[in-house]
């Protein structure tokens, strides 16, 4: 949304507006493009910033830049492995894949922190970097392996989702975590073992393995441990209350999305959306496609239609009988009803040339009837189908979420009015298929002849109803879809048609549905894999279930917090 420049003074003689104009750009394509650009820009800041924060925290903990460098090498190298694999496999960098570094970097240093922490605790005891790091790795190797495997399993489970970008994200983060573990257990110990002892002077915890009790981190942890031991019942009761509140909150969750709402309320995209949706038909587009398919050749139906149109008197009986025979013969080589009508029409034109003057009028009547049937073979030239679309549009426009619709029926009515009188009384669907075909032909003479094919296919067997919504919420789009489905079920069209939805607003509904169902299956899969790993590690299903309790409570409380309204 951008304001036009205000002139310094009104033009002489008047006639100029002194106020500023307001230009708005909104809609789902604009919102998603703006969000994507912002994400890429932000990823250039958080990833280096995360590295800086991790570096500073580790420096505060271990007070040796020389040691802190090795985890940073692991984080950068594992990120390069994942992103290099992404590009090497031919994937593009999109919104999901741009977040891979910010996920890998913090996870990549976790095992390094464990190693350096134990190295800090044990170095004074051994006095030799090589012996100290060997003792640390002997103690931590198994636990680091299992924690890394559970993390890899959690992200790899995203491959179960039916959305390729999410699958790519999950698999590559899993690869990055696996690479981080491999680098951690090789590079970090080798790096620490090669550090000269003189460079580690005054490094390590005093007391040969027990950290200083007066340390800023140690004292709060010891106090927390004492409180946990003495108030176990209170902690369990509070945990149970959190579980109950979370369970209640999860039942109140509503699955919904609207890319325009990804921005703060004062963002130009949001401002333009509010203004334009208040004053115009709607900025969120969806398309309802009606498809009649290919009608097989039906010589009996063609003969019946010709009988109604061509009187038997005046030699018409013989012509009708000949037309029936021609229809039966031509049906063998025709693939569709339209091709059959074209073949019979070509035959009739040739027969008319050979007929005597007295029978030419009857043959001309037959050709006129075939011309009408040819137009009717194109389903969405039929007046009854155009009137059906007109009624469907009226129903859709009755939705509180829809501001306007447009269709082939609307186009034909506009052209029909202009061809007749220009009066509102002629803003109607033509009486015959031939007149509707003429309206399509006249519309092609407009500024862009291709505009007609945006509403109806060239063979007139598919029609497109444009639906402009004033709300981009997925729940509102779902409501419109459900209402249209009920209408089509209760009001059958004159000719059977299939219908399907398209457009970004509907695509977001499909994306949301697949994302939610995919994430549920992914969550269940990762939960099962982590549980089995814990049970295998502790050799007991009961002890394996114990670590899953805090994990489950954390997930439940996180989802319950989604009840807080977004800005």
Coordinates of C-alpha atoms in Angstrom, one line a residue:
X1 CA 0.0 0.0 0.0
X2 CA 1.6 3.2 -1.0
X3 CA 0.5 6.8 -1.0
X4 CA 0.8 8.9 -4.1
X5 CA 2.9 12.1 -3.9
X6 CA 0.9 15.1 -2.9
X7 CA 1.4 18.2 -5.1
X8 CA 2.9 21.1 -3.3
X9 CA 0.1 23.4 -4.5
X10 CA -3.1 22.9 -6.4
X11 CA -2.8 23.6 -10.1
X12 CA -3.8 27.1 -11.2
X13 CA -7.3 27.5 -12.4
X14 CA -8.6 24.7 -10.1
X15 CA -9.6 21.3 -11.2
X16 CA -6.9 19.4 -9.4
X17 CA -7.3 17.2 -6.4
X18 CA -5.2 18.3 -3.4
X19 CA -5.6 14.9 -1.6
X20 CA -3.3 12.0 -1.9
X21 CA -4.3 8.8 -3.7
X22 CA -4.0 5.4 -2.0
X23 CA -2.8 2.4 -4.0
X24 CA -3.3 -1.1 -2.6
X25 CA -1.9 -4.4 -3.6
X26 CA -3.2 -7.5 -1.9
X27 CA -4.5 -11.0 -2.5
X28 CA -3.0 -14.5 -1.9
X29 CA -0.3 -14.3 -4.6
X30 CA 0.9 -10.9 -3.3
X31 CA 0.8 -12.2 0.3
X32 CA 2.7 -15.4 -0.4
X33 CA 5.3 -13.7 -2.6
X34 CA 5.8 -11.0 0.1
X35 CA 6.1 -13.6 2.8
X36 CA 8.6 -15.7 0.8
X37 CA 10.8 -12.7 0.1
X38 CA 10.7 -11.7 3.8
X39 CA 11.5 -15.2 4.8
X40 CA 14.6 -15.3 2.6
X41 CA 15.7 -12.0 3.9
X42 CA 15.2 -13.0 7.5
X43 CA 17.1 -16.3 7.1
X44 CA 20.1 -14.2 6.3
X45 CA 19.9 -12.7 9.8
X46 CA 18.7 -15.4 12.2
X47 CA 21.2 -18.1 11.0
X48 CA 24.3 -16.0 11.6
X49 CA 22.7 -14.5 14.7
X50 CA 22.0 -18.0 16.1
X51 CA 25.6 -18.9 15.5
X52 CA 26.8 -15.8 17.3
X53 CA 24.5 -16.4 20.3
X54 CA 25.6 -20.1 20.5
X55 CA 29.2 -19.0 20.3
X56 CA 28.8 -16.4 23.1
X57 CA 27.0 -18.8 25.4
X58 CA 29.6 -21.5 25.0
X59 CA 32.4 -18.9 25.6
X60 CA 30.6 -17.9 28.8
X61 CA 30.4 -21.5 29.9
X62 CA 33.9 -22.7 28.9
X63 CA 35.9 -19.5 28.7
X64 CA 38.2 -20.8 26.0
X65 CA 37.7 -19.6 22.4
X66 CA 40.1 -22.3 21.2
X67 CA 37.6 -25.0 22.4
X68 CA 34.5 -23.3 21.3
X69 CA 35.7 -23.1 17.7
X70 CA 35.2 -26.9 17.2
X71 CA 31.4 -26.9 17.7
X72 CA 31.1 -24.0 15.4
X73 CA 33.0 -25.9 12.7
X74 CA 30.7 -28.9 13.2
X75 CA 27.6 -26.7 12.9
X76 CA 28.7 -25.0 9.7
X77 CA 30.0 -28.2 8.1
X78 CA 26.7 -30.1 8.8
X79 CA 24.7 -27.2 7.5
X80 CA 26.8 -27.2 4.3
X81 CA 26.2 -31.0 3.9
X82 CA 22.4 -30.6 4.1
X83 CA 22.2 -27.5 1.9
X84 CA 24.7 -28.9 -0.6
X85 CA 22.7 -32.1 -0.9
X86 CA 19.6 -30.0 -1.4
X87 CA 21.1 -28.2 -4.4
X88 CA 22.9 -31.3 -5.6
X89 CA 19.7 -33.3 -5.8
X90 CA 18.1 -30.5 -8.0
X91 CA 15.8 -29.0 -5.4
X92 CA 15.1 -25.3 -5.3
X93 CA 15.4 -23.2 -2.2
X94 CA 11.9 -22.4 -1.1
X95 CA 10.3 -21.2 2.2
X96 CA 10.6 -24.6 3.9
X97 CA 14.1 -25.4 2.7
X98 CA 15.3 -22.0 3.6
X99 CA 14.7 -22.9 7.3
X100 CA 17.0 -25.9 7.2
X101 CA 20.1 -24.0 8.5
X102 CA 18.3 -22.5 11.5
X103 CA 17.1 -25.9 12.6
X104 CA 20.4 -27.7 12.0
X105 CA 22.8 -25.2 13.7
X106 CA 21.4 -25.4 17.3
X107 CA 21.0 -29.2 17.1
X108 CA 24.5 -29.6 15.7
X109 CA 26.2 -28.2 18.8
X110 CA 24.1 -30.2 21.3
X111 CA 26.5 -33.2 21.4
X112 CA 29.5 -30.9 21.3
X113 CA 28.2 -29.1 24.4
X114 CA 27.9 -32.5 26.2
X115 CA 31.5 -33.4 25.3
X116 CA 32.9 -30.0 26.2
X117 CA 31.0 -29.9 29.5
X118 CA 32.3 -33.3 30.5
X119 CA 35.8 -32.3 29.3
X120 CA 35.6 -29.3 31.5
X121 CA 34.6 -31.4 34.5
X122 CA 37.3 -34.0 33.9
X123 CA 40.3 -32.2 32.6
X124 CA 41.8 -31.2 36.0
X125 CA 41.5 -34.9 37.1
X126 CA 43.6 -36.2 34.2
X127 CA 45.7 -33.2 33.3
X128 CA 46.1 -34.5 29.8
X129 CA 43.8 -33.5 26.9
X130 CA 44.0 -36.9 25.2
X131 CA 43.3 -39.0 28.3
X132 CA 40.5 -36.7 29.3
X133 CA 38.7 -36.7 26.0
X134 CA 39.0 -40.5 25.7
X135 CA 37.3 -40.9 29.1
X136 CA 34.6 -38.4 28.1
X137 CA 33.9 -40.2 24.8
X138 CA 33.9 -43.6 26.6
X139 CA 31.1 -42.3 28.8
X140 CA 29.0 -40.3 26.4
X141 CA 29.2 -42.1 23.1
X142 CA 26.2 -44.4 23.6
X143 CA 23.9 -41.7 25.0
X144 CA 24.9 -39.2 22.2
X145 CA 24.2 -41.9 19.6
X146 CA 20.7 -42.6 20.9
X147 CA 19.8 -38.9 21.3
X148 CA 21.0 -38.2 17.8
X149 CA 19.1 -41.2 16.4
X150 CA 15.9 -40.1 18.1
X151 CA 16.3 -36.6 16.6
X152 CA 17.0 -38.0 13.2
X153 CA 14.0 -40.3 13.5
X154 CA 11.8 -37.3 14.4
X155 CA 12.7 -35.2 11.4
X156 CA 12.9 -38.2 9.0
X157 CA 9.3 -39.0 10.0
X158 CA 8.2 -35.9 8.1
X159 CA 8.8 -37.9 5.0
X160 CA 5.5 -39.5 5.8
X161 CA 3.7 -36.3 5.0
X162 CA 2.2 -36.1 1.4
X163 CA 3.7 -32.7 0.8
X164 CA 7.1 -32.7 -1.1
X165 CA 8.5 -29.5 0.4
X166 CA 7.9 -30.8 3.9
X167 CA 9.4 -34.2 3.0
X168 CA 12.5 -32.5 1.6
X169 CA 12.8 -30.3 4.7
X170 CA 12.4 -33.3 7.1
X171 CA 14.8 -35.6 5.3
X172 CA 17.5 -33.0 4.8
X173 CA 17.4 -31.8 8.4
X174 CA 17.7 -35.5 9.4
X175 CA 20.7 -35.8 7.2
X176 CA 22.2 -32.7 8.7
X177 CA 21.7 -34.0 12.2
X178 CA 23.3 -37.3 11.3
X179 CA 26.2 -35.5 9.7
X180 CA 26.5 -33.3 12.9
X181 CA 26.7 -36.4 15.1
X182 CA 29.4 -38.0 12.8
X183 CA 31.4 -34.9 12.8
X184 CA 31.0 -34.4 16.6
X185 CA 32.3 -37.8 17.5
X186 CA 35.3 -37.5 15.2
X187 CA 36.3 -33.8 14.8
X188 CA 35.6 -32.5 18.3
X189 CA 37.6 -35.3 20.1
X190 CA 40.4 -35.1 17.6
X191 CA 40.5 -31.3 17.9
X192 CA 40.5 -31.4 21.8
X193 CA 43.2 -34.1 21.8
X194 CA 45.5 -32.0 19.7
X195 CA 45.3 -28.9 21.9
X196 CA 48.6 -28.4 23.8
X197 CA 48.3 -28.8 27.5
X198 CA 49.9 -25.3 28.0
X199 CA 46.9 -23.8 26.1
X200 CA 44.5 -25.3 28.7
X201 CA 46.1 -23.8 31.7
X202 CA 43.5 -23.0 34.4
X203 CA 40.9 -24.8 32.3
X204 CA 38.4 -27.2 33.9
X205 CA 36.4 -27.5 37.1
X206 CA 38.2 -27.4 40.4
X207 CA 38.0 -30.4 42.6
X208 CA 38.7 -33.1 40.1
X209 CA 35.4 -33.6 38.5
X210 CA 32.9 -31.6 40.7
X211 CA 31.9 -28.2 39.5
X212 CA 32.0 -25.2 41.8
X213 CA 29.0 -25.2 44.0
X214 CA 28.9 -21.4 43.9
X215 CA 28.7 -21.3 40.1
X216 CA 25.8 -19.1 38.8
X217 CA 24.4 -22.1 37.0
X218 CA 25.1 -24.8 39.5
X219 CA 23.4 -23.1 42.5
X220 CA 20.0 -22.7 40.8
X221 CA 20.1 -26.3 39.5
X222 CA 20.9 -27.6 43.0
X223 CA 18.1 -25.6 44.5
X224 CA 15.7 -26.8 41.8
X225 CA 16.8 -30.4 42.5
X226 CA 16.1 -30.0 46.2
X227 CA 12.7 -28.4 45.5
X228 CA 11.8 -31.2 43.1
X229 CA 12.6 -33.9 45.7
X230 CA 10.8 -32.2 48.6
X231 CA 7.7 -31.1 46.6
X232 CA 7.2 -34.1 44.4
X233 CA 3.5 -34.3 45.1
X234 CA 2.9 -30.6 44.3
X235 CA 4.9 -30.9 41.0
X236 CA 2.8 -34.0 40.0
X237 CA -0.4 -32.2 40.8
X238 CA 0.6 -29.1 38.8
X239 CA 1.6 -31.4 35.9
X240 CA -1.8 -33.1 36.0
X241 CA -3.5 -29.7 35.9
X242 CA -1.4 -28.7 32.9
X243 CA -2.4 -31.9 31.2
X244 CA -6.1 -31.4 31.8
X245 CA -5.9 -27.8 30.7
X246 CA -4.0 -28.8 27.6
X247 CA -6.5 -31.5 26.7
X248 CA -9.3 -29.0 27.1
X249 CA -7.5 -26.5 24.9
X250 CA -6.7 -29.0 22.2
X251 CA -10.5 -29.8 21.9
X252 CA -11.1 -26.1 21.2
X253 CA -8.5 -25.7 18.5
X254 CA -9.7 -24.7 15.0
X255 CA -7.7 -25.7 12.0
X256 CA -7.6 -22.6 9.8
X257 CA -5.1 -20.5 7.7
X258 CA -5.0 -17.4 5.7
X259 CA -1.6 -16.2 4.3
X260 CA -2.7 -12.6 4.4
X261 CA -3.0 -12.9 8.2
X262 CA 0.7 -14.0 8.4
X263 CA 1.4 -10.2 8.5
X264 CA 0.8 -7.8 11.4
X265 CA -2.5 -5.9 11.3
X266 CA -0.9 -2.7 10.1
X267 CA 1.1 -4.2 7.2
X268 CA 0.2 -2.8 3.8
X269 CA -1.0 -6.2 2.6
X270 CA -3.5 -6.4 5.5
X271 CA -4.6 -2.8 5.1
X272 CA -5.2 -3.2 1.3
X273 CA -7.1 -6.4 1.9
X274 CA -9.5 -4.7 4.4
X275 CA -10.1 -1.7 2.1
X276 CA -10.5 -3.6 -1.2
X277 CA -12.7 -6.4 0.3
X278 CA -14.9 -3.7 1.8
X279 CA -15.4 -1.8 -1.4
X280 CA -15.1 -4.4 -4.2
X281 CA -16.1 -8.0 -5.0
X282 CA -13.3 -9.7 -3.2
X283 CA -9.6 -10.3 -3.5
X284 CA -9.5 -14.0 -2.8
X285 CA -10.1 -16.0 -6.0
X286 CA -11.5 -19.6 -6.4
X287 CA -12.7 -21.3 -9.5
X288 CA -15.5 -23.9 -9.9
X289 CA -15.0 -25.9 -13.0
X290 CA -18.0 -27.8 -14.5
X291 CA -16.9 -30.5 -16.9
X292 CA -19.4 -32.3 -19.1
X293 CA -16.8 -34.7 -20.5
X294 CA -17.0 -36.2 -24.0
X295 CA -20.5 -37.3 -25.0
X296 CA -20.3 -40.5 -27.1
X297 CA -22.2 -40.6 -30.5
X298 CA -25.9 -41.2 -30.1
X299 CA -27.6 -41.5 -33.5
X300 CA -31.0 -42.3 -31.8
X301 CA -30.9 -39.0 -29.9
X302 CA -29.9 -37.1 -33.0
X303 CA -32.8 -38.6 -35.0
X304 CA -35.3 -37.8 -32.3
X305 CA -34.2 -34.2 -32.2
X306 CA -34.4 -33.9 -36.0
X307 CA -37.9 -35.3 -35.9
X308 CA -39.1 -32.6 -33.5
X309 CA -37.5 -29.8 -35.6
X310 CA -38.4 -31.1 -39.1
X311 CA -42.1 -31.6 -40.0
X312 CA -42.9 -34.8 -42.0
X313 CA -45.0 -32.9 -44.4
X314 CA -43.7 -31.5 -47.7
X315 CA -41.4 -34.4 -48.4
X316 CA -39.9 -34.2 -45.0
X317 CA -40.6 -37.9 -44.2
X318 CA -38.2 -39.1 -46.8
X319 CA -35.5 -36.7 -45.8
X320 CA -35.9 -37.7 -42.1
X321 CA -35.6 -41.4 -43.0
X322 CA -32.5 -40.7 -45.0
X323 CA -31.1 -38.6 -42.1
X324 CA -31.7 -41.5 -39.7
X325 CA -29.8 -43.8 -42.0
X326 CA -26.9 -41.4 -42.4
X327 CA -26.7 -40.9 -38.6
X328 CA -26.5 -44.6 -38.0
X329 CA -23.8 -45.0 -40.7
X330 CA -21.7 -42.0 -39.5
X331 CA -21.9 -43.1 -35.8
X332 CA -19.5 -45.9 -36.6
X333 CA -16.6 -43.5 -37.3
X334 CA -17.5 -40.7 -34.9
X335 CA -15.9 -40.5 -31.4
X336 CA -18.3 -37.8 -30.0
X337 CA -21.8 -36.5 -30.6
X338 CA -20.4 -33.3 -32.0
X339 CA -18.4 -35.2 -34.6
X340 CA -21.5 -37.2 -35.5
X341 CA -23.6 -34.0 -36.0
X342 CA -20.8 -32.5 -38.1
X343 CA -20.6 -35.7 -40.3
X344 CA -24.4 -35.7 -40.8
X345 CA -24.4 -32.0 -41.5
X346 CA -21.7 -32.5 -44.2
X347 CA -23.8 -35.3 -45.7
X348 CA -27.0 -33.2 -45.7
X349 CA -25.2 -30.2 -47.4
X350 CA -24.1 -32.5 -50.2
X351 CA -27.6 -34.0 -50.6
X352 CA -29.1 -30.6 -50.7
X353 CA -26.9 -29.7 -53.7
X354 CA -28.2 -32.7 -55.6
X355 CA -31.9 -32.1 -54.7
X356 CA -34.5 -30.5 -57.0
X357 CA -35.8 -27.0 -56.3
X358 CA -39.0 -28.3 -54.7
X359 CA -37.2 -30.2 -52.0
X360 CA -34.5 -27.7 -51.2
X361 CA -36.7 -25.9 -48.5
X362 CA -37.0 -29.3 -46.6
X363 CA -33.3 -29.9 -46.8
X364 CA -32.6 -26.4 -45.6
X365 CA -34.9 -27.0 -42.6
X366 CA -32.8 -30.2 -41.9
X367 CA -29.6 -28.2 -42.1
X368 CA -31.0 -25.6 -39.7
X369 CA -32.0 -28.3 -37.2
X370 CA -28.5 -29.8 -37.5
X371 CA -27.0 -26.4 -36.9
X372 CA -29.0 -26.1 -33.7
X373 CA -28.0 -29.6 -32.6
X374 CA -24.4 -28.8 -33.4
X375 CA -24.6 -25.9 -31.0
X376 CA -26.4 -28.1 -28.4
X377 CA -23.7 -30.7 -28.7
X378 CA -21.5 -28.0 -27.1
X379 CA -23.0 -28.4 -23.7
X380 CA -22.4 -24.9 -22.4
X381 CA -24.1 -23.3 -25.4
X382 CA -27.4 -24.8 -24.4
X383 CA -29.8 -22.3 -22.8
X384 CA -30.9 -24.7 -20.1
X385 CA -27.2 -25.2 -19.0
X386 CA -26.5 -21.5 -19.0
X387 CA -29.7 -20.9 -16.9
X388 CA -28.5 -23.6 -14.5
X389 CA -25.1 -21.8 -14.1
X390 CA -27.1 -18.5 -13.6
X391 CA -29.0 -20.2 -10.7
X392 CA -25.8 -21.6 -9.3
X393 CA -24.2 -18.2 -9.3
X394 CA -27.2 -16.7 -7.5
X395 CA -26.8 -19.4 -4.8
X396 CA -23.1 -18.8 -4.4
X397 CA -23.6 -15.0 -4.2
X398 CA -25.9 -15.6 -1.3
X399 CA -22.9 -16.7 0.8
X400 CA -21.7 -14.1 3.3
X401 CA -18.1 -14.8 2.3
X402 CA -18.6 -14.3 -1.5
X403 CA -18.6 -10.8 -3.0
X404 CA -19.0 -11.6 -6.7
X405 CA -19.1 -14.3 -9.3
X406 CA -18.5 -14.4 -13.0
X407 CA -19.2 -17.1 -15.6
X408 CA -20.0 -17.9 -19.2
X409 CA -23.7 -17.3 -18.4
X410 CA -22.8 -13.7 -17.3
X411 CA -20.8 -13.1 -20.4
X412 CA -23.5 -14.4 -22.7
X413 CA -26.1 -12.3 -21.0
X414 CA -24.0 -9.1 -21.4
X415 CA -23.4 -9.7 -25.1
X416 CA -27.1 -10.7 -25.6
X417 CA -28.2 -7.4 -24.1
X418 CA -25.9 -5.4 -26.3
X419 CA -27.0 -7.3 -29.5
X420 CA -30.7 -6.8 -28.8
X421 CA -31.4 -3.4 -27.3
X422 CA -29.0 -2.5 -24.5
X423 CA -31.9 -2.5 -22.1
X424 CA -31.8 -4.4 -18.8
X425 CA -34.8 -6.4 -20.0
X426 CA -32.6 -8.2 -22.5
X427 CA -30.0 -9.1 -19.9
X428 CA -31.0 -12.7 -20.2
X429 CA -29.9 -16.1 -21.5
X430 CA -30.7 -16.4 -25.2
X431 CA -33.6 -18.7 -26.2
X432 CA -31.5 -21.0 -28.5
X433 CA -28.1 -22.6 -28.6
X434 CA -27.3 -20.9 -31.9
X435 CA -27.9 -17.5 -30.4
X436 CA -25.7 -18.4 -27.4
X437 CA -23.0 -19.5 -29.9
X438 CA -23.3 -16.1 -31.7
X439 CA -22.8 -14.3 -28.3
X440 CA -19.6 -16.3 -27.8
X441 CA -18.5 -15.3 -31.3
X442 CA -19.2 -11.6 -30.7
X443 CA -17.4 -11.7 -27.4
X444 CA -14.3 -12.9 -29.2
X445 CA -14.3 -9.7 -31.1
X446 CA -13.4 -7.8 -27.9
X447 CA -10.1 -6.4 -26.7
X448 CA -8.7 -9.9 -26.0
X449 CA -10.3 -12.8 -27.9
X450 CA -8.7 -15.3 -25.4
X451 CA -10.8 -13.9 -22.6
X452 CA -13.7 -16.0 -23.6
X453 CA -11.8 -19.2 -23.1
X454 CA -11.2 -18.2 -19.5
X455 CA -14.8 -18.8 -18.8
X456 CA -15.6 -21.6 -21.3
X457 CA -13.5 -24.1 -23.2
X458 CA -13.3 -23.9 -27.0
X459 CA -15.4 -27.0 -27.3
X460 CA -17.9 -25.6 -24.8
X461 CA -17.8 -28.7 -22.7
X462 CA -16.2 -27.1 -19.7
X463 CA -17.2 -24.0 -17.9
X464 CA -15.4 -22.0 -15.3
X465 CA -17.3 -20.0 -12.6
X466 CA -15.1 -17.4 -11.0
X467 CA -15.7 -16.9 -7.3
X468 CA -14.4 -13.8 -5.6
X469 CA -14.3 -14.2 -1.8
X470 CA -14.0 -11.4 0.7
X471 CA -12.3 -13.8 3.2
X472 CA -9.2 -15.9 2.6
X473 CA -9.7 -18.0 5.7
X474 CA -9.6 -21.7 4.8
X475 CA -12.7 -22.4 7.0
X476 CA -14.7 -19.9 5.0
X477 CA -13.5 -21.5 1.7
X478 CA -14.5 -24.9 3.1
X479 CA -18.0 -23.5 3.9
X480 CA -18.5 -22.3 0.3
X481 CA -17.3 -25.7 -1.1
X482 CA -19.6 -27.6 1.2
X483 CA -22.6 -25.4 0.3
X484 CA -21.9 -25.7 -3.4
X485 CA -21.6 -29.5 -3.0
X486 CA -25.1 -29.6 -1.4
X487 CA -26.6 -27.4 -4.1
X488 CA -25.2 -29.6 -6.9
X489 CA -26.5 -32.7 -5.1
X490 CA -30.0 -31.2 -4.5
X491 CA -30.3 -29.5 -7.9
X492 CA -29.1 -31.8 -10.7
X493 CA -28.1 -30.0 -13.9
X494 CA -30.0 -30.7 -17.2
X495 CA -26.8 -32.5 -18.4
X496 CA -24.7 -34.5 -16.0
X497 CA -21.5 -32.7 -15.2
X498 CA -18.6 -33.3 -12.9
X499 CA -17.3 -30.4 -10.8
X500 CA -14.0 -29.6 -9.2
X501 CA -12.4 -26.6 -7.5
X502 CA -9.2 -24.7 -8.3
X503 CA -7.5 -21.4 -7.4
X504 CA -5.1 -20.4 -4.7
X505 CA -7.8 -20.0 -2.0
X506 CA -8.9 -23.6 -2.6
X507 CA -5.3 -24.9 -2.9
X508 CA -4.6 -23.5 0.6
X509 CA -7.5 -25.7 1.8
X510 CA -6.0 -28.8 0.2
X511 CA -2.6 -27.8 1.5
X512 CA -4.0 -27.4 5.1
X513 CA -5.8 -30.7 5.0
X514 CA -2.8 -32.6 3.8
X515 CA -0.4 -30.8 6.1
X516 CA -2.5 -31.5 9.2
X517 CA -3.2 -35.1 8.3
X518 CA 0.4 -35.6 7.3
X519 CA 1.8 -34.0 10.4
X520 CA -0.5 -36.2 12.6
X521 CA 0.8 -39.3 10.9
X522 CA 4.4 -38.0 11.1
X523 CA 3.9 -37.2 14.8
X524 CA 2.5 -40.6 15.5
X525 CA 5.4 -42.3 13.5
X526 CA 8.1 -40.3 15.2
X527 CA 6.5 -40.9 18.7
X528 CA 6.5 -44.6 18.0
X529 CA 10.1 -44.7 16.8
X530 CA 11.4 -42.7 19.7
X531 CA 9.5 -44.9 22.2
X532 CA 10.9 -48.1 20.6
X533 CA 14.4 -46.6 20.8
X534 CA 14.0 -45.7 24.4
X535 CA 12.6 -49.1 25.2
X536 CA 15.6 -50.8 23.4
X537 CA 18.0 -48.5 25.2
X538 CA 16.6 -49.2 28.7
X539 CA 15.7 -52.8 27.9
X540 CA 12.2 -52.1 29.3
X541 CA 8.9 -50.8 27.8
X542 CA 8.0 -49.3 31.1
X543 CA 11.3 -47.3 31.4
X544 CA 11.0 -46.5 27.7
X545 CA 7.6 -44.9 28.3
X546 CA 9.0 -42.7 31.1
X547 CA 10.9 -40.3 28.8
X548 CA 7.8 -40.0 26.6
X549 CA 5.8 -38.4 29.4
X550 CA 7.5 -34.9 29.4
X551 CA 7.6 -35.1 25.6
X552 CA 3.9 -35.7 25.4
X553 CA 3.1 -33.0 28.0
X554 CA 5.3 -30.5 26.1
X555 CA 3.6 -31.2 22.8
X556 CA 0.1 -31.0 24.3
X557 CA 0.7 -27.7 26.2
X558 CA 2.3 -26.2 23.0
X559 CA -0.8 -27.0 20.9
X560 CA -3.0 -25.7 23.7
X561 CA -1.2 -22.3 23.6
X562 CA -2.3 -21.9 20.0
X563 CA -5.7 -20.8 21.5
X564 CA -4.2 -17.3 22.0
X565 CA -5.5 -15.1 19.2
X566 CA -2.9 -14.0 16.6
X567 CA -2.5 -10.3 15.9

